[in-house]
CSV table of C-alpha atoms and ligand atoms in Angstrom, one decimal:
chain,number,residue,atom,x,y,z
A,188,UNK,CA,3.8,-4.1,-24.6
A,189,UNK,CA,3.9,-0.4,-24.2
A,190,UNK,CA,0.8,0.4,-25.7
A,191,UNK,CA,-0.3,-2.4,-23.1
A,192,UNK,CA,0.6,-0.7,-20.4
A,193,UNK,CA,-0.6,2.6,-21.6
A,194,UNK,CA,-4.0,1.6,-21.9
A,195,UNK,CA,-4.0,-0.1,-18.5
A,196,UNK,CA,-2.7,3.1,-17.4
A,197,UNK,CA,-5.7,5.5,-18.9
A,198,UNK,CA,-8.0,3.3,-17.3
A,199,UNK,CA,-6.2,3.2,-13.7
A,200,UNK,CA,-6.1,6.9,-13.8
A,201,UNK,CA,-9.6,7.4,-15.0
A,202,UNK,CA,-11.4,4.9,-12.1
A,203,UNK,CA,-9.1,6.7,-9.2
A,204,UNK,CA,-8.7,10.2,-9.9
A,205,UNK,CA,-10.7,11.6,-7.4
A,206,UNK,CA,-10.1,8.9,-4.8
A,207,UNK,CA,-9.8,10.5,-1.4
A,208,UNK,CA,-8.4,8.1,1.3
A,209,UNK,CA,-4.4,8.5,-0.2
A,210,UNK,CA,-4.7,5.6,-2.8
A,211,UNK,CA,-5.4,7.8,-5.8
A,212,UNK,CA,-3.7,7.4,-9.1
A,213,UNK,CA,-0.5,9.5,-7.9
A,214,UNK,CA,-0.4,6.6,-5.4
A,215,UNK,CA,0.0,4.0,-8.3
A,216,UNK,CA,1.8,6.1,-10.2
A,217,UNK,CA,4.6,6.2,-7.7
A,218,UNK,CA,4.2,1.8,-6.7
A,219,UNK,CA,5.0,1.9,-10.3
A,220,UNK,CA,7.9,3.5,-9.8
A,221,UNK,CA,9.4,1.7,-6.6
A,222,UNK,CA,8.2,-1.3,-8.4
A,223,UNK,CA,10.3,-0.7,-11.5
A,224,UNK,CA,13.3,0.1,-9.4
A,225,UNK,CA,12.7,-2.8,-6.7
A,226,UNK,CA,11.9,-4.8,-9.5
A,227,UNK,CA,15.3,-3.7,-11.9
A,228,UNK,CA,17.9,-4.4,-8.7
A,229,UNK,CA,16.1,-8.1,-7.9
A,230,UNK,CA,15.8,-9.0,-11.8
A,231,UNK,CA,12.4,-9.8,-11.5
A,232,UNK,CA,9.8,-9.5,-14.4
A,233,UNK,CA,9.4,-5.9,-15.2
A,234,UNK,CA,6.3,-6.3,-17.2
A,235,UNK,CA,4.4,-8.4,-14.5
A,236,UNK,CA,5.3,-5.7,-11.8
A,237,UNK,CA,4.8,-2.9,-13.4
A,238,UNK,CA,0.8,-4.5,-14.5
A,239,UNK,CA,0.6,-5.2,-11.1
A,240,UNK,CA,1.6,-2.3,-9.7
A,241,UNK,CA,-1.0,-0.8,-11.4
A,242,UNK,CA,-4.1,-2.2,-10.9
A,243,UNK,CA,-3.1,-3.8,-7.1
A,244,UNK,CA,-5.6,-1.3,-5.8
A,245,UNK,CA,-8.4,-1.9,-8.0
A,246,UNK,CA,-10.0,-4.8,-6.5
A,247,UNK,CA,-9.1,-3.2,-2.7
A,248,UNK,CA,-12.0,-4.3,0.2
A,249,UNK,CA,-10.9,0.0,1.2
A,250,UNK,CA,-11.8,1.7,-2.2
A,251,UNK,CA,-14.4,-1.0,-3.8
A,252,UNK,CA,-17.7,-2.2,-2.9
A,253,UNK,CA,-17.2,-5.4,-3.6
A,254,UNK,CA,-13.8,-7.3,-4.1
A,255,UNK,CA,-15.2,-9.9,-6.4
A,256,UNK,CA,-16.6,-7.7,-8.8
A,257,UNK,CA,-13.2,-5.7,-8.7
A,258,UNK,CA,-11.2,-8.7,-9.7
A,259,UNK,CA,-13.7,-9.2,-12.3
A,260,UNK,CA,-13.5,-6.1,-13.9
A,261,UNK,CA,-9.4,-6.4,-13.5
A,262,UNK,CA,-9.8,-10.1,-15.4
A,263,UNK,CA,-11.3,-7.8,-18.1
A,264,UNK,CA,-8.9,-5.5,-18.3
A,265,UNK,CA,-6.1,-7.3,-18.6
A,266,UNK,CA,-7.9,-9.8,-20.9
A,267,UNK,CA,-5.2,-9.9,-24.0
A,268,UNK,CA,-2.7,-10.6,-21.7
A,269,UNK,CA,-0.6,-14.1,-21.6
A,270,UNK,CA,-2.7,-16.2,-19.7
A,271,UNK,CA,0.5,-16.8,-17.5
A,272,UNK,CA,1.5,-13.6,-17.1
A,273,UNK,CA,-2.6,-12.9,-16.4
A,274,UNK,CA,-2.5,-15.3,-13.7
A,275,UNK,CA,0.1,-14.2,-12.3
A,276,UNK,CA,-0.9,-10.2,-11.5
A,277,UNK,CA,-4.3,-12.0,-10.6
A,278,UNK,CA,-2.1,-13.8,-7.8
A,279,UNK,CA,0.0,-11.0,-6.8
A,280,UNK,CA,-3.1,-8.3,-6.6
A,281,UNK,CA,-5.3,-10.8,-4.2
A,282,UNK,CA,-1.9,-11.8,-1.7
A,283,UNK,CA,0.0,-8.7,-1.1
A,284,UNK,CA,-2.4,-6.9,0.6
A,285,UNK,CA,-1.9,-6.2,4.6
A,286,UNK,CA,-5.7,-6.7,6.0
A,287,UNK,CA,-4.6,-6.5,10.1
A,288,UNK,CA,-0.8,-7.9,9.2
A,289,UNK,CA,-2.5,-12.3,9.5
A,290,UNK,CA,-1.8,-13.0,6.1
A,291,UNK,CA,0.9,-15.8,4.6
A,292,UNK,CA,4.3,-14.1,3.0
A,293,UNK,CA,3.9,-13.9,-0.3
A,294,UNK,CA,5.9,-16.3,-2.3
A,295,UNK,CA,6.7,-15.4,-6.0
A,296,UNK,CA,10.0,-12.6,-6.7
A,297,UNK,CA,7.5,-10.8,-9.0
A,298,UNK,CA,5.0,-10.5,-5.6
A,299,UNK,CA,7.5,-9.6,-3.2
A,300,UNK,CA,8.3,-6.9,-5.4
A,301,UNK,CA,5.1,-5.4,-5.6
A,302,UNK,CA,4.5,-5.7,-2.5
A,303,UNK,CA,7.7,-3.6,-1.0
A,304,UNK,CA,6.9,-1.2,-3.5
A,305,UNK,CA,3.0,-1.0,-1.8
A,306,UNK,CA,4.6,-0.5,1.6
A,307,UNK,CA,7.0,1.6,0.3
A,308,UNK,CA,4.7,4.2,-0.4
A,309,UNK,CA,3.3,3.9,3.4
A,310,UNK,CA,6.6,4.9,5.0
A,311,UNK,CA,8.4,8.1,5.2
A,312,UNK,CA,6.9,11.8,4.8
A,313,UNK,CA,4.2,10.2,2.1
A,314,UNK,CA,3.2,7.6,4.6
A,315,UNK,CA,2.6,10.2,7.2
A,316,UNK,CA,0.6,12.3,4.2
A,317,UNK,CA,-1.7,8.7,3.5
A,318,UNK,CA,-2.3,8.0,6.8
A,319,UNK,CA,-4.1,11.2,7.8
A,320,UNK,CA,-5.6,11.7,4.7
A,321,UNK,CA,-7.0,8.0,4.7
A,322,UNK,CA,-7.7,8.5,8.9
A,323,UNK,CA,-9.8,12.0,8.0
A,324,UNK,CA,-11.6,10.2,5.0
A,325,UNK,CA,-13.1,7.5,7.7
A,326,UNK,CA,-13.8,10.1,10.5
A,327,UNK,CA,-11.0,8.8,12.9
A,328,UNK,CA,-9.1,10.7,15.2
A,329,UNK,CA,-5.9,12.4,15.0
A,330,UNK,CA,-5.2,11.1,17.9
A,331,UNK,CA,-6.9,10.2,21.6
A,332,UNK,CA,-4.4,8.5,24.4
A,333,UNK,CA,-7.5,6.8,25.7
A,334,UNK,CA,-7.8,4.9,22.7
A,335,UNK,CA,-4.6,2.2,22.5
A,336,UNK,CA,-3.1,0.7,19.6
A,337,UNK,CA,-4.3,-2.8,19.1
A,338,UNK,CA,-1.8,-5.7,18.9
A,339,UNK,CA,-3.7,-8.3,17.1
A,340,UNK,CA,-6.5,-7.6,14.9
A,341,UNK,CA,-8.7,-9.4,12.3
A,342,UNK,CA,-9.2,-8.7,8.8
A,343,UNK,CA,-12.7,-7.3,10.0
A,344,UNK,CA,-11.4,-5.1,13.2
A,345,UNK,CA,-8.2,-3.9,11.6
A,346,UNK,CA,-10.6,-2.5,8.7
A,347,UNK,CA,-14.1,-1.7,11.0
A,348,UNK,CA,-13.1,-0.4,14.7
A,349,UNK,CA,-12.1,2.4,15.3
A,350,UNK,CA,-8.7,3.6,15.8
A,351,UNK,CA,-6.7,6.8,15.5
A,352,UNK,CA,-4.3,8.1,12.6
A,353,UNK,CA,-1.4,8.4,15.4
A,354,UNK,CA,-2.5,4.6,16.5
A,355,UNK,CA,-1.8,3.3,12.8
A,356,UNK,CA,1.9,3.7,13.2
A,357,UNK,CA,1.8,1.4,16.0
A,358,UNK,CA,-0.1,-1.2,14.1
A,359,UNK,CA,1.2,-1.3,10.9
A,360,UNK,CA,3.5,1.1,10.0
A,361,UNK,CA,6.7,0.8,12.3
A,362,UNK,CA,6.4,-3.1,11.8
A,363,UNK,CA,6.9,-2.9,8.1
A,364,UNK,CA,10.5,-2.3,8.4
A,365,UNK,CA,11.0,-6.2,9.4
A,366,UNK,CA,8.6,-7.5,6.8
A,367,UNK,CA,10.1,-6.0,3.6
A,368,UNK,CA,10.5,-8.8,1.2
A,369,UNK,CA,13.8,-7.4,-0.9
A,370,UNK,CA,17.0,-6.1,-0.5
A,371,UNK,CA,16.5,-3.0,-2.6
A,372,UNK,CA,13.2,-3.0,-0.7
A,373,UNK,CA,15.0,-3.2,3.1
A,374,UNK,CA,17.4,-0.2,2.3
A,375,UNK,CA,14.7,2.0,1.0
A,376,UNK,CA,12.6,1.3,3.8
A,377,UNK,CA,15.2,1.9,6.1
A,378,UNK,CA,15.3,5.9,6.0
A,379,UNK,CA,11.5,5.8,5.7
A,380,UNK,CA,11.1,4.6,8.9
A,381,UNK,CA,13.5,6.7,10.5
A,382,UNK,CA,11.7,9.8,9.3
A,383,UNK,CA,8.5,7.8,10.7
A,384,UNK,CA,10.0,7.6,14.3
A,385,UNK,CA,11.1,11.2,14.4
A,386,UNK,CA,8.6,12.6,13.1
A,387,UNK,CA,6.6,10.2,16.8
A,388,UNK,CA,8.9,11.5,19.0
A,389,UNK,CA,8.1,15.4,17.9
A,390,UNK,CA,4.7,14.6,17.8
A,391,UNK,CA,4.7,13.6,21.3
A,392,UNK,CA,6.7,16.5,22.8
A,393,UNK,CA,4.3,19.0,21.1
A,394,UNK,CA,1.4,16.8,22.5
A,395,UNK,CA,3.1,16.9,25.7
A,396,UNK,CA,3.8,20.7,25.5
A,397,UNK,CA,7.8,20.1,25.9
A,398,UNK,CA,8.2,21.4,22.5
B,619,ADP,P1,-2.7,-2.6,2.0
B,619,ADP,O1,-2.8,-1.6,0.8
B,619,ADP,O2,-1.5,-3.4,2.1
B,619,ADP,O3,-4.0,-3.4,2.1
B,619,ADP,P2,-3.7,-1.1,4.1
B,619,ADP,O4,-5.1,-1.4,3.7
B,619,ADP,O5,-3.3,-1.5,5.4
B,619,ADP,O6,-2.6,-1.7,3.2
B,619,ADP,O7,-3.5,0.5,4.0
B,619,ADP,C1,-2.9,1.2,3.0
B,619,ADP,C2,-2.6,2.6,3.5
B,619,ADP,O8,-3.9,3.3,3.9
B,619,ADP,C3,-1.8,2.6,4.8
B,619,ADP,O9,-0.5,2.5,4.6
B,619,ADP,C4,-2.2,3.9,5.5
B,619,ADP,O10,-1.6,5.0,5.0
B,619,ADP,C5,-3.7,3.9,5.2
B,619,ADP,N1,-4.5,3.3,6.2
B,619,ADP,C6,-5.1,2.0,6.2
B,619,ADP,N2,-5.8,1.8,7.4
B,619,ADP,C7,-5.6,2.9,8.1
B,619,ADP,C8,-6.1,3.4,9.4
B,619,ADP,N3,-6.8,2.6,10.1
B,619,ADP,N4,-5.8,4.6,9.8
B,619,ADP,C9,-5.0,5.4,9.1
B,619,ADP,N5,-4.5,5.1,7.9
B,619,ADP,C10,-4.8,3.9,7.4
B,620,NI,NI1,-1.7,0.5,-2.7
C-alpha cells in the first residue's frame, strides 16, 4: 500500500512541478497532510484520502486542457487499485471541486474529507499566497474598486470573466468558513479565516492611505 502510494506520488510530483497558478505539487503535498489529519480525527479511510488527496488536481478544468482526458489518465494511474476503492477517488476527484460555489455537498466521509483538506489549503496566509499567485498567472488585477465581487456565478463566469485577486475573497474564500464539511475541518478553518479578514481590513486602510 505504501509502495502504492509512493508511485502515485512520483508521478503527481513529476506532472506538477512547475505548475504556476499555486496548485503545484507542494500544494498536494500539504492536502495530503490536512487530509491525513482531517481524515485520522473523523475515522475515515486513510488510504482513500490520502489517493485522493493526491491526484484531486490532476483532472482540474484550471491546470488541464481537457477534464476527460485527465480522468482518463488518473483511471490509469490508479489502475491496480480495488475497483471500490478506484471508484471511489474517481467520485471524490470529480465532486469536491468549487466551480462558482453551485455544486451539490458532497456526500461520502472519505469526500468531505478531501474536500476540507482542499479548502483548507485556500484559507490563511497560504490562501492569501494562492490567490495572487493564481490571480497574476491569469493576468487579473490586484485589485480595482470599479470592478465588484460577483454574488452568483456559473461554472463558465466564475472560471472566464474577469475579476480581481482582492475580489476572490468575497467570492469564495470568506464563504468557506460555513461550508466546511468536518469538525476537525471547522476548527482548522476557523483561525484561517480570521487571518483572512485581518489581513482585508489592513489591506483596505493602506488602500485607503489610513495606514
Ligand atoms: P477548487 O480547487 O475547489 O476547484 P478553485 O478552482 O475555486 O477551487 O480554486 C483553487 C484556488 O485557486 C483558490 O483557492 C484560489 O487560491 C485560486 N483561485 C481560483 N480562482 C481564482 C480567481 N478567480 N482569482 C484568484 N485566485 C483564484
Ligand atoms: Ni487543490
Amino acid at each position: 500500500m505504501d509502495r502504492k502510494i509512493e508511485e502515485i506520488s512520483t508521478y503527481v510530483k513529476s506532472k506538477l512541478e512547475k505548475e504556476g497558478s499555486g496548485h503545484d505539487w507542494h500544494h498536494i503535498e500539504r492536502v495530503v497532510k490536512h487530509a491525513r489529519q482531517v481524515a485520522t480525527a473523523e475515522g475515515a479511510n486513510l488510504f482513500v484520502c490520502e489517493v485522493a488527496a493526491l491526484v484531486h488536481d490532476l483532472a482540474d478544468d484550471k491546470i488541464v486542457a481537457s477534464e476527460a482526458e485527465g480522468l482518463e489518465e488518473v483511471k490509469e494511474l490508479l489502475k491496480d487499485l480495488e475497483p471500490s476503492d478506484r471508484e471511489h477517488i474517481m467520485e471524490i476527484i470529480t465532486t469536491i471541486s468549487f466551480k462558482g460555489g453551485n455544486r451539490p455537498p458532497v456526500t461520502t466521509l472519505e469526500a468531505k474529507v478531501v474536500q476540507d483538506a482542499d479548502r483548507l489549503d485556500a484559507l490563511g496566509a497560504i490562501g492569501v499566497a494562492r490567490t495572487f499567485v493564481y490571480a497574476g498567472s491569469k493576468g487579473d488585477l490586484i485589485y480595482d474598486p470599479s470592478i465588484k465581487p460577483r454574488d452568483k456565478m456559473t461554472v463558465s463566469s466564475y472560471r472566464n470573466e474577469q475579476s480581481t485577486a482582492i475580489n476572490h475573497f468575497y467570492e469564495k474564500l470568506l464563504t468557506l468558513k460555513n461550508l466546511m464539511n468536518t469538525r476537525k475541518g471547522i476548527e482548522l478553518a476557523n483561525q484561517r479565516h480570521q487571518f483572512m479578514v485581518m489581513f482585508l481590513e489592513q489591506f483596505q486602510d493602506e488602500w485607503d492611505g489610513i495606514k
